[in-house]
Coordinates of C-alpha atoms in Angstrom, one line a residue:
Chain N
M1 CA -13.7 59.4 82.4
A2 CA -16.1 56.8 83.5
G3 CA -18.9 58.3 85.5
R4 CA -18.7 58.5 89.2
K5 CA -21.3 58.7 92.0
K6 CA -21.2 58.6 95.7
S7 CA -20.8 55.0 96.7
K8 CA -23.2 53.5 99.1
A9 CA -21.9 51.1 101.7
G10 CA -23.8 48.3 100.1
D11 CA -21.8 48.8 96.9
R12 CA -18.5 48.2 98.5
F13 CA -16.6 45.0 98.4
R14 CA -13.1 44.5 99.7
V15 CA -10.7 41.6 100.0
R16 CA -7.2 41.2 101.4
N17 CA -4.6 38.4 101.0
L18 CA -6.8 36.4 98.6
G19 CA -4.3 34.5 96.5
V20 CA -2.4 37.0 94.3
V21 CA -4.9 39.8 95.3
S22 CA -3.1 41.6 98.2
D23 CA -5.8 44.2 98.6
A24 CA -8.8 45.0 96.4
K25 CA -11.3 47.7 97.4
L26 CA -14.1 48.1 94.8
R27 CA -17.2 50.2 94.5
L28 CA -19.7 48.2 92.5
T29 CA -21.3 50.7 90.2
D30 CA -24.0 50.1 87.5
L31 CA -21.2 48.7 85.3
T32 CA -17.9 47.6 86.9
V33 CA -15.1 46.4 84.7
L34 CA -12.1 44.3 85.8
V35 CA -9.0 44.2 83.7
G36 CA -5.5 42.8 84.2
P37 CA -3.2 40.0 83.0
Q38 CA -3.9 36.3 83.3
A39 CA -3.7 34.9 86.8
G40 CA -4.1 38.4 88.2
G41 CA -6.8 37.3 90.6
K42 CA -9.9 38.7 88.8
S43 CA -11.8 35.4 88.7
V44 CA -11.0 34.3 92.3
F45 CA -12.1 37.8 93.4
L46 CA -15.4 37.5 91.5
Q47 CA -16.1 34.0 92.8
T48 CA -15.4 35.4 96.3
L49 CA -17.9 38.2 95.6
K50 CA -20.5 35.5 94.6
L51 CA -19.7 33.6 97.8
A52 CA -20.1 36.8 99.9
A53 CA -23.4 37.7 98.2
D54 CA -24.9 34.2 98.2
R55 CA -23.1 32.1 100.7
D56 CA -26.2 30.6 102.3
Q57 CA -27.8 29.8 99.0
I58 CA -24.6 28.1 97.8
V59 CA -24.3 26.0 100.9
G60 CA -27.9 25.1 100.6
F61 CA -27.5 24.1 97.0
F62 CA -24.5 22.0 97.7
K63 CA -26.5 20.3 100.4
R64 CA -29.3 19.5 98.0
Q65 CA -26.8 18.0 95.7
N66 CA -25.7 15.6 98.6
A67 CA -22.4 17.3 99.1
A68 CA -21.1 16.6 102.7
F69 CA -18.3 19.0 103.8
N70 CA -18.9 18.4 107.5
G71 CA -17.9 21.9 108.4
D72 CA -14.5 21.5 106.9
P73 CA -13.6 24.8 105.2
K74 CA -10.9 23.4 103.0
S75 CA -13.2 20.8 101.5
F76 CA -15.8 23.5 101.0
L77 CA -13.4 25.8 99.3
D78 CA -12.0 23.1 97.1
G79 CA -15.6 22.3 96.1
Y80 CA -16.4 25.9 95.5
Y81 CA -13.4 27.5 93.8
G82 CA -11.9 24.3 92.4
R83 CA -9.7 21.5 93.7
G84 CA -6.5 22.8 95.2
M85 CA -7.8 26.4 95.8
A86 CA -8.2 25.8 99.5
G87 CA -4.4 26.5 99.7
M88 CA -5.4 30.2 99.5
L89 CA -6.3 29.9 103.2
E90 CA -2.7 29.9 104.1
G91 CA -2.5 33.6 103.3
G92 CA -5.3 34.4 105.8
P93 CA -7.7 36.0 103.3
T94 CA -10.3 38.3 104.7
I95 CA -13.3 40.0 103.1
S96 CA -15.5 43.0 103.9
W97 CA -18.9 43.1 102.2
K98 CA -21.5 45.9 102.5
K99 CA -21.5 47.3 106.0
G100 CA -20.1 44.2 107.5
E101 CA -16.9 43.8 109.6
W102 CA -13.8 42.1 108.2
R103 CA -14.4 38.4 108.1
G104 CA -12.0 35.5 107.4
L105 CA -12.7 33.5 104.3
E106 CA -12.3 30.4 106.5
D107 CA -15.2 31.5 108.7
L108 CA -17.4 32.0 105.7
A109 CA -16.5 28.5 104.5
K110 CA -17.1 26.6 107.7
S111 CA -20.3 28.0 109.1
G112 CA -23.3 25.7 109.1
A113 CA -26.1 25.5 106.5
P114 CA -29.0 28.0 106.7
K115 CA -32.3 26.9 108.1
S116 CA -34.4 28.8 105.6
S117 CA -34.1 29.0 101.8
P118 CA -32.1 32.2 101.1
K119 CA -32.6 34.2 98.0
E120 CA -30.0 34.3 95.3
R121 CA -28.7 37.8 94.6
L122 CA -25.9 37.4 92.1
F123 CA -26.0 35.6 88.7
Y124 CA -22.6 34.3 87.5
I125 CA -21.7 33.6 83.9
P126 CA -18.2 32.0 84.1
A127 CA -15.4 32.2 81.6
Q128 CA -15.5 28.3 81.2
R129 CA -19.2 28.5 80.1
V130 CA -18.6 26.5 76.9
N131 CA -18.1 23.5 79.2
S132 CA -21.7 23.9 80.4
L133 CA -22.8 22.3 77.2
S134 CA -21.6 18.9 76.0
S135 CA -21.8 18.6 72.3
G136 CA -24.7 21.0 72.5
A137 CA -26.6 19.1 75.2
S138 CA -27.1 20.7 78.6
R139 CA -25.4 19.3 81.7
T140 CA -26.7 19.0 85.2
F141 CA -24.7 19.9 88.3
E142 CA -23.8 16.3 89.2
T143 CA -22.3 15.5 85.7
F144 CA -19.3 17.6 86.7
N145 CA -16.5 16.3 89.0
F146 CA -16.0 17.4 92.6
G147 CA -13.4 20.2 92.3
D148 CA -14.8 21.7 89.1
P149 CA -15.7 25.3 90.0
Y150 CA -19.1 25.8 91.6
V151 CA -19.9 28.8 89.4
L152 CA -19.5 26.6 86.3
R153 CA -21.5 23.7 87.7
Y154 CA -24.3 25.9 88.9
F155 CA -24.4 28.0 85.7
A156 CA -24.7 24.7 83.7
H157 CA -27.5 23.6 86.0
Q158 CA -29.3 26.9 85.4
L159 CA -29.0 26.5 81.6
H160 CA -30.3 23.0 81.9
V161 CA -33.4 24.2 83.7
L162 CA -33.9 27.0 81.3
L163 CA -33.7 24.8 78.2
Q164 CA -36.0 22.2 79.7
N165 CA -38.6 24.7 80.8
D166 CA -38.5 27.4 78.1
F167 CA -37.6 25.4 75.0
G168 CA -38.9 21.9 75.6
T169 CA -41.9 22.6 73.4
T170 CA -40.7 25.7 71.5
P171 CA -37.5 24.6 69.8
R172 CA -36.4 27.8 68.3
V173 CA -33.9 29.5 70.7
F174 CA -32.7 32.4 68.5
P175 CA -34.1 34.5 67.2
S176 CA -37.1 34.2 69.5
D177 CA -40.1 36.5 69.7
D178 CA -40.2 35.8 73.5
H179 CA -36.6 36.9 74.1
M180 CA -34.9 40.2 73.3
N181 CA -36.3 43.0 71.1
D182 CA -35.3 43.7 67.5
T183 CA -32.7 46.2 68.7
L184 CA -30.8 43.5 70.5
R185 CA -31.5 40.6 68.1
G186 CA -30.4 42.4 65.0
P187 CA -26.7 42.8 65.8
I188 CA -26.5 39.3 67.2
T189 CA -28.1 37.9 64.1
E190 CA -25.7 39.9 61.9
H191 CA -22.4 39.7 63.8
I192 CA -22.6 36.4 65.6
F193 CA -24.9 33.9 64.0
G194 CA -24.5 35.3 60.4
G195 CA -28.2 34.8 59.8
A196 CA -28.3 31.2 61.1
R197 CA -31.0 30.2 63.6
L198 CA -30.4 28.5 66.9
F199 CA -32.6 25.5 67.8
Y200 CA -32.9 23.1 70.8
E201 CA -34.0 19.9 69.2
P202 CA -33.5 16.1 69.1
S203 CA -30.2 15.1 67.5
D204 CA -28.9 11.5 67.8
F205 CA -31.7 10.9 70.3
T206 CA -30.6 13.7 72.6
M207 CA -31.9 17.2 73.0
R208 CA -29.2 19.5 71.7
L209 CA -28.5 23.0 70.5
T210 CA -28.1 23.1 66.7
L211 CA -27.7 25.8 64.1
R212 CA -29.8 25.9 61.0
A213 CA -28.6 28.1 58.1
D214 CA -30.1 28.7 54.7
G215 CA -28.5 26.5 52.0
L216 CA -27.6 23.7 54.4
S217 CA -29.7 20.5 54.2
E218 CA -29.1 19.6 57.8
A219 CA -28.7 21.4 61.1
L220 CA -25.1 22.1 62.1
P221 CA -24.0 20.2 65.2
F222 CA -22.5 22.1 68.1
N223 CA -18.9 21.1 67.4
A224 CA -19.1 22.4 63.8
W225 CA -20.0 25.9 64.8
S226 CA -17.4 28.7 65.0
T227 CA -15.6 29.1 68.3
G228 CA -17.3 32.4 68.8
Q229 CA -20.7 30.8 68.3
R230 CA -20.0 28.0 70.7
E231 CA -18.8 30.5 73.3
F232 CA -21.7 32.9 72.8
A233 CA -24.5 30.3 72.9
P234 CA -24.3 29.7 76.7
L235 CA -23.8 33.4 77.2
L236 CA -27.0 34.1 75.2
L237 CA -28.8 31.5 77.4
G238 CA -27.5 33.2 80.5
L239 CA -28.9 36.5 79.2
Y240 CA -32.3 34.8 78.5
W241 CA -32.3 33.5 82.1
L242 CA -31.8 37.0 83.4
C243 CA -34.4 38.6 81.1
P244 CA -37.5 36.4 81.5
P245 CA -40.3 36.7 78.9
G246 CA -43.2 39.0 79.7
D247 CA -43.4 42.1 81.8
R248 CA -40.8 41.1 84.5
A249 CA -37.7 43.2 84.1
R250 CA -35.5 40.9 86.2
R251 CA -35.3 37.3 87.3
G252 CA -36.3 36.6 90.9
S253 CA -34.2 38.3 93.5
I254 CA -31.1 38.7 91.3
E255 CA -29.5 42.2 91.6
R256 CA -26.0 41.7 90.2
V257 CA -24.6 39.9 87.2
V258 CA -21.0 38.8 86.8
I259 CA -19.9 38.0 83.2
E260 CA -16.4 36.8 82.8
E261 CA -14.6 37.4 79.5
P262 CA -17.6 38.0 77.3
E263 CA -15.3 38.5 74.3
L264 CA -14.2 34.9 74.1
G265 CA -14.0 33.9 70.4
L266 CA -15.8 37.1 69.3
H267 CA -14.8 39.7 66.7
P268 CA -15.0 43.3 68.0
R269 CA -18.3 43.7 66.1
A270 CA -19.7 40.8 67.9
V271 CA -18.5 42.2 71.2
S272 CA -20.4 45.4 70.4
A273 CA -23.5 43.3 69.9
F274 CA -23.0 41.8 73.3
L275 CA -22.4 45.2 74.9
L276 CA -25.9 46.3 73.7
T277 CA -27.3 43.4 75.8
V278 CA -25.3 44.8 78.8
L279 CA -27.0 48.2 78.3
D280 CA -30.3 46.3 78.3
L281 CA -29.3 44.5 81.6
M282 CA -28.5 47.9 83.1
E283 CA -31.8 49.4 81.9
R284 CA -33.5 46.5 83.7
G285 CA -31.8 47.6 86.9
Y286 CA -29.1 44.9 87.1
K287 CA -25.6 45.9 88.3
V288 CA -23.2 44.3 85.9
I289 CA -19.6 43.3 86.6
I290 CA -17.5 42.2 83.7
S291 CA -13.9 40.9 83.6
T292 CA -12.3 41.3 80.2
H293 CA -9.2 41.4 78.1
S294 CA -11.1 43.2 75.3
V295 CA -10.1 46.6 74.1
A296 CA -13.6 46.8 72.5
V297 CA -15.2 46.6 76.0
M298 CA -12.9 49.4 77.2
D299 CA -13.5 51.5 74.1
F300 CA -17.2 51.4 75.0
V301 CA -16.7 52.3 78.7
W302 CA -14.4 55.1 77.7
A303 CA -16.8 56.4 75.0
L304 CA -19.8 56.3 77.3
G305 CA -17.9 58.1 80.0
S306 CA -16.8 60.8 77.5
I307 CA -20.3 61.2 76.2
Q308 CA -21.6 61.6 79.8
E309 CA -18.9 64.0 80.7
C310 CA -19.5 66.2 77.7
G311 CA -23.2 66.3 78.1
G312 CA -23.9 64.0 75.1
T313 CA -27.3 62.7 74.1
E314 CA -28.9 59.4 73.6
A315 CA -28.1 59.8 69.9
D316 CA -24.4 59.9 70.7
V317 CA -24.8 56.6 72.6
R318 CA -26.6 55.1 69.7
G319 CA -23.8 56.3 67.5
I320 CA -21.4 53.9 69.2
F321 CA -23.5 51.0 68.0
K322 CA -24.8 52.5 64.8
L323 CA -28.3 52.1 66.1
P324 CA -31.3 53.7 64.3
S325 CA -33.6 56.1 66.1
N326 CA -36.5 54.1 67.4
E327 CA -38.2 53.7 70.8
A328 CA -36.3 50.6 72.0
A329 CA -32.9 51.8 70.9
S330 CA -33.4 55.3 72.2
G331 CA -34.7 53.9 75.5
I332 CA -31.6 51.8 76.0
A333 CA -29.3 54.6 75.0
R334 CA -31.1 57.2 77.3
S335 CA -30.8 54.8 80.2
A336 CA -27.1 54.3 79.6
L337 CA -26.5 58.1 79.9
S338 CA -27.5 57.9 83.6
K339 CA -25.4 54.8 84.4
K340 CA -22.2 54.9 86.3
C341 CA -19.2 52.9 85.3
S342 CA -15.9 52.0 87.1
V343 CA -12.8 50.2 86.0
Y344 CA -10.3 48.3 88.2
F345 CA -6.8 47.0 87.3
F346 CA -5.8 43.7 88.8
D347 CA -2.1 43.2 88.6
R348 CA -0.4 40.2 90.3
N349 CA 0.5 40.8 94.0
K350 CA -0.3 44.5 93.8
P351 CA -3.2 46.4 95.4
V352 CA -6.0 46.7 92.9
Q353 CA -6.1 50.1 91.3
D354 CA -9.1 52.2 90.4
I355 CA -8.4 53.3 86.8
S356 CA -11.9 54.6 86.1
S357 CA -10.8 57.9 84.5
L358 CA -9.2 55.9 81.6
D359 CA -7.5 59.2 80.8
P360 CA -5.3 58.7 77.8
G361 CA -3.1 61.7 78.9
S362 CA -2.5 60.3 82.4
E363 CA 1.1 60.1 83.5
D364 CA 0.1 56.8 85.2
E365 CA 0.4 54.2 82.6
A366 CA -2.0 51.9 84.4
V367 CA -4.6 54.5 83.6
S368 CA -3.5 55.7 80.1
L369 CA -2.8 52.2 78.9
W370 CA -6.1 50.9 80.4
G371 CA -4.6 48.3 82.6
D372 CA -2.0 47.5 80.0
L373 CA -4.6 46.4 77.5
N374 CA -3.1 49.0 75.2
G375 CA 0.5 48.3 76.3
F376 CA 1.4 46.3 73.2
A377 CA -0.3 49.0 70.9
R378 CA 1.9 51.6 72.6
L379 CA 5.1 49.5 72.1
S380 CA 4.1 48.9 68.4
T381 CA 3.5 52.6 67.7
S382 CA 6.7 53.6 69.6
A383 CA 8.7 51.2 67.4
V384 CA 7.2 52.9 64.3
V385 CA 7.9 56.4 65.7
D386 CA 11.5 55.3 66.3
V387 CA 12.0 53.9 62.8
V388 CA 10.3 56.9 61.1
S389 CA 12.5 59.4 63.1
R390 CA 15.6 57.4 62.2
E391 CA 14.7 57.3 58.5
E392 CA 14.1 61.1 58.5
R393 CA 17.5 61.7 60.0
R394 CA 19.0 59.4 57.3
R395 CA 17.2 61.4 54.6
D396 CA 18.3 64.7 56.1
A397 CA 21.9 63.5 56.3
S398 CA 22.0 62.4 52.7
A399 CA 20.2 65.5 51.4
Chain D
M1 CA 28.4 70.9 65.2
K2 CA 30.3 71.1 68.5
G3 CA 29.5 74.3 70.3
V4 CA 26.5 75.3 68.2
T5 CA 23.8 76.9 70.4
F6 CA 20.1 77.1 69.8
R7 CA 20.2 80.8 69.9
D8 CA 23.0 81.1 67.4
A9 CA 21.3 78.7 65.1
A10 CA 18.0 80.6 65.4
K11 CA 19.9 83.8 64.6
E12 CA 21.4 82.2 61.6
A13 CA 17.9 81.3 60.4
G14 CA 16.7 84.9 60.9
L15 CA 14.6 84.1 63.9
K16 CA 14.3 86.2 67.0
S17 CA 15.1 84.0 70.0
H18 CA 14.6 84.6 73.7
A19 CA 16.6 83.3 76.7
G20 CA 15.3 80.2 78.4
K21 CA 11.6 79.7 77.9
K22 CA 10.7 83.3 77.5
A23 CA 9.3 83.0 74.0
I24 CA 6.7 80.7 75.4
K25 CA 3.4 82.4 76.4
P26 CA 3.1 82.6 80.2
E27 CA -0.1 80.5 80.1
Y28 CA 1.9 77.6 78.8
G29 CA 4.9 78.0 81.2
K30 CA 3.8 75.1 83.5
R31 CA 3.6 72.8 80.5
L32 CA 7.3 73.0 80.1
P33 CA 8.6 71.8 83.5
D34 CA 12.3 71.6 84.4
E35 CA 13.8 68.2 84.3
K36 CA 16.9 67.2 86.3
G37 CA 20.1 67.8 84.3
I38 CA 18.3 69.5 81.4
R39 CA 18.4 73.3 81.0
F40 CA 16.3 75.5 78.8
K41 CA 18.8 77.6 76.7
G42 CA 16.5 79.5 74.4
S43 CA 13.2 79.6 72.6
V44 CA 11.5 81.0 69.5
D45 CA 7.9 81.8 68.8
L46 CA 7.5 80.7 65.1
D47 CA 3.8 81.3 65.0
E48 CA 4.2 84.9 66.0
Q49 CA 7.2 85.6 63.7
F50 CA 5.7 84.1 60.6
K51 CA 2.1 85.4 61.2
E52 CA 2.7 88.6 59.1
F53 CA 4.3 86.9 56.1
E54 CA 2.3 83.7 56.1
P55 CA -1.0 84.6 57.6
N56 CA -2.8 81.6 55.9
S57 CA -0.2 79.0 56.6
N58 CA -0.6 76.3 59.2
R59 CA 2.2 77.6 61.4
W60 CA 4.0 75.6 64.1
D61 CA 4.1 77.2 67.5
Y62 CA 7.5 77.0 69.3
G63 CA 11.1 75.8 69.1
V64 CA 13.1 75.3 72.3
G65 CA 16.8 74.8 72.8
L66 CA 17.8 72.4 75.6
N67 CA 21.1 71.4 77.0
D68 CA 22.0 68.3 79.0
G69 CA 25.7 68.7 78.4
K70 CA 25.1 69.1 74.7
E71 CA 22.7 71.4 73.0
F72 CA 19.6 70.1 71.1
A73 CA 16.3 71.4 69.8
V74 CA 12.7 70.3 70.2
W75 CA 9.6 71.7 68.6
I76 CA 6.4 72.3 70.5
E77 CA 2.9 72.7 69.2
M78 CA 0.2 73.8 71.7
H79 CA -3.1 72.6 70.3
P80 CA -6.4 70.9 71.5
A81 CA -6.6 67.2 71.2
S82 CA -10.3 66.7 70.7
S83 CA -10.8 65.2 67.2
L84 CA -9.2 63.6 64.2
E85 CA -9.4 67.0 62.6
D86 CA -6.9 68.3 65.3
V87 CA -4.5 65.5 64.2
K88 CA -4.8 66.5 60.6
L89 CA -4.2 70.1 61.4
V90 CA -1.1 69.3 63.5
L91 CA 0.2 67.1 60.7
K92 CA -0.1 70.1 58.4
K93 CA 1.7 72.3 60.9
L94 CA 4.5 69.7 61.2
K95 CA 4.8 69.7 57.4
W96 CA 5.2 73.4 57.5
L97 CA 7.8 73.2 60.2
Q98 CA 9.8 70.5 58.5
S99 CA 9.7 72.5 55.3
K100 CA 11.2 75.4 57.2
L101 CA 13.9 73.3 58.8
N102 CA 14.9 72.1 55.3
S103 CA 15.1 75.7 54.0
P104 CA 18.4 77.6 53.5
G105 CA 19.6 79.2 56.8
F106 CA 17.9 76.6 59.0
E107 CA 20.7 74.0 58.6
R108 CA 22.0 74.4 62.2
L109 CA 18.5 74.3 63.7
L110 CA 18.0 71.0 61.7
E111 CA 21.3 69.7 63.1
L112 CA 20.2 70.5 66.6
T113 CA 16.9 68.8 65.9
D114 CA 18.8 65.7 64.7
A115 CA 20.9 65.9 67.8
A116 CA 17.7 65.4 69.9
E117 CA 16.6 62.4 67.9
K118 CA 20.1 60.9 68.1
K119 CA 19.9 60.9 71.9
G120 CA 16.5 59.3 71.9
V121 CA 14.5 62.5 72.5
R122 CA 11.5 63.1 70.4
A123 CA 12.0 66.3 68.3
Y124 CA 8.3 67.1 67.8
H125 CA 5.9 67.5 70.7
W126 CA 2.2 68.2 70.7
I127 CA 0.9 69.5 74.0
Y128 CA -2.8 69.9 74.7
K129 CA -5.0 71.8 77.0
G130 CA -8.3 70.5 78.4
R131 CA -9.3 67.0 77.7
A132 CA -7.6 64.6 75.4
K133 CA -9.9 62.5 73.4
F134 CA -7.4 60.1 71.8
R135 CA -6.7 56.7 73.1
V136 CA -3.6 54.6 72.9
G137 CA -3.6 52.4 69.8
G138 CA -6.3 54.5 68.1
Q139 CA -6.3 55.9 64.6
E140 CA -4.9 59.2 65.9
E141 CA -1.8 57.5 67.4
V142 CA -1.2 55.5 64.2
L143 CA -1.4 58.7 62.1
L144 CA 1.1 60.5 64.3
A145 CA 3.4 57.5 64.6
K146 CA 3.8 57.5 60.8
V147 CA 5.4 60.9 61.0
G148 CA 7.5 60.1 64.0
M149 CA 5.3 61.8 66.7
N150 CA 3.8 60.5 69.9
L151 CA 0.3 61.1 71.1
P152 CA -0.1 64.6 72.6
G153 CA 0.8 65.1 76.3
R154 CA -0.2 67.5 78.9
G155 CA 3.3 68.8 79.2
L156 CA 6.8 68.5 77.7
R157 CA 8.6 65.3 78.8
V158 CA 12.1 65.2 77.3
R159 CA 13.2 62.0 78.9
R160 CA 11.2 58.9 78.0

């Protein structure tokens, strides 16, 4: 169901023998969604994609942070993926990126640092993002321990820079006239912050994120927020980083965005508010890669694919989000109609499967159950069908 | 119960039955594939047979007799699966069918229907053509589950 287009070589990424991922061959379309059970290899795959896209920039950044791996690939991989992850090398993992030949992960990890300053191509919003803030205060790279994943440490560093630069003198973070239009702000205000406003301001002599709500005499400290609000705040800041104020559509040289488990702590309505921001990212020309356990995300991909397949209009896309007809909303929706989506199922120790059709009538349950996200729903309804049939038989017999 | 055949039961209900799958329109033939160890023993076209007397009813399409060593009956509705309205219409058709099965003369067909359920075979099947627009766990599946039906499939699958 999800739209398809001819893949370019530059859109392909393939890994073999990477931990529990025996073989993964992906086309990175405008929106690529990864689903699968816990410990199915989605995160290690995505971190490897980041490493393939930005290896030189990562090595350079580690070096600026005084990391000294001395060409030892195991130390580098422990520093990059997280302590203990270098054990993956025993499986002989290899990757193929863009038009390149197969290359061992070990080679990627032991090559020397670049001489020039390479550009960063992929922005990564990790699942552990709530740890990028400490009681609402930003954290720098070196406040983490060696062995904490690089993608978390680097994301925290980027949020720290953003907060220092953009909100040092303008304390209101959300809603902000400089970031996002009304179409995107409205659903976030309604479904995530419940009308409260997000500030970056001194609290206990430290600059922290706080929430201010009508009727409360003081700002709410970070740890008093709802789980969803705590999870969403760093995600929101990551989106701000990607969408700079002014006329620039994108940040620097960034082409791709990885967002892990955007649904953490969020009600499906809040997930839909987030998905609107994904449409905005795609309209800006970013390619977005999401890993998720959310049926709401899959509902969206399925609906968008169906609308595209049936020749639907921008009004149909707006209908998914109950958006009014205005220039901004119609623009985002119209852009979405031209975007291609793909979905991949990561199951432990099995080749990764392309389930982009999301066909509910497919004989292949990986496809019809959307990478088993609907497996429990299927079991539940089957149990009801069984009990209803049994009850009907009992009634017939006693009639 | 022992020895009751679908075709005998259909005759008892006043229905014209055909051998094998012959009552099923040829265009739907591929939707009823053979399964190992299960034989098609007879079929009835309810829609056609009741069209004259109940032109405005929401009539169910077909009944099929199957045998895997013992005879049982399943009921098949060929209908698009595009919208919630399709679900509502199929539910009306199911109500019509179940009303028929509980009418005098249909006792043996009802017994054969129960025989299917007893062996874990769904008695009522919705088969669609074209694109299905229902997802697992959606409102459509919940509505169907409440009457003992699964989501529509592309073809008849007796064994689960």
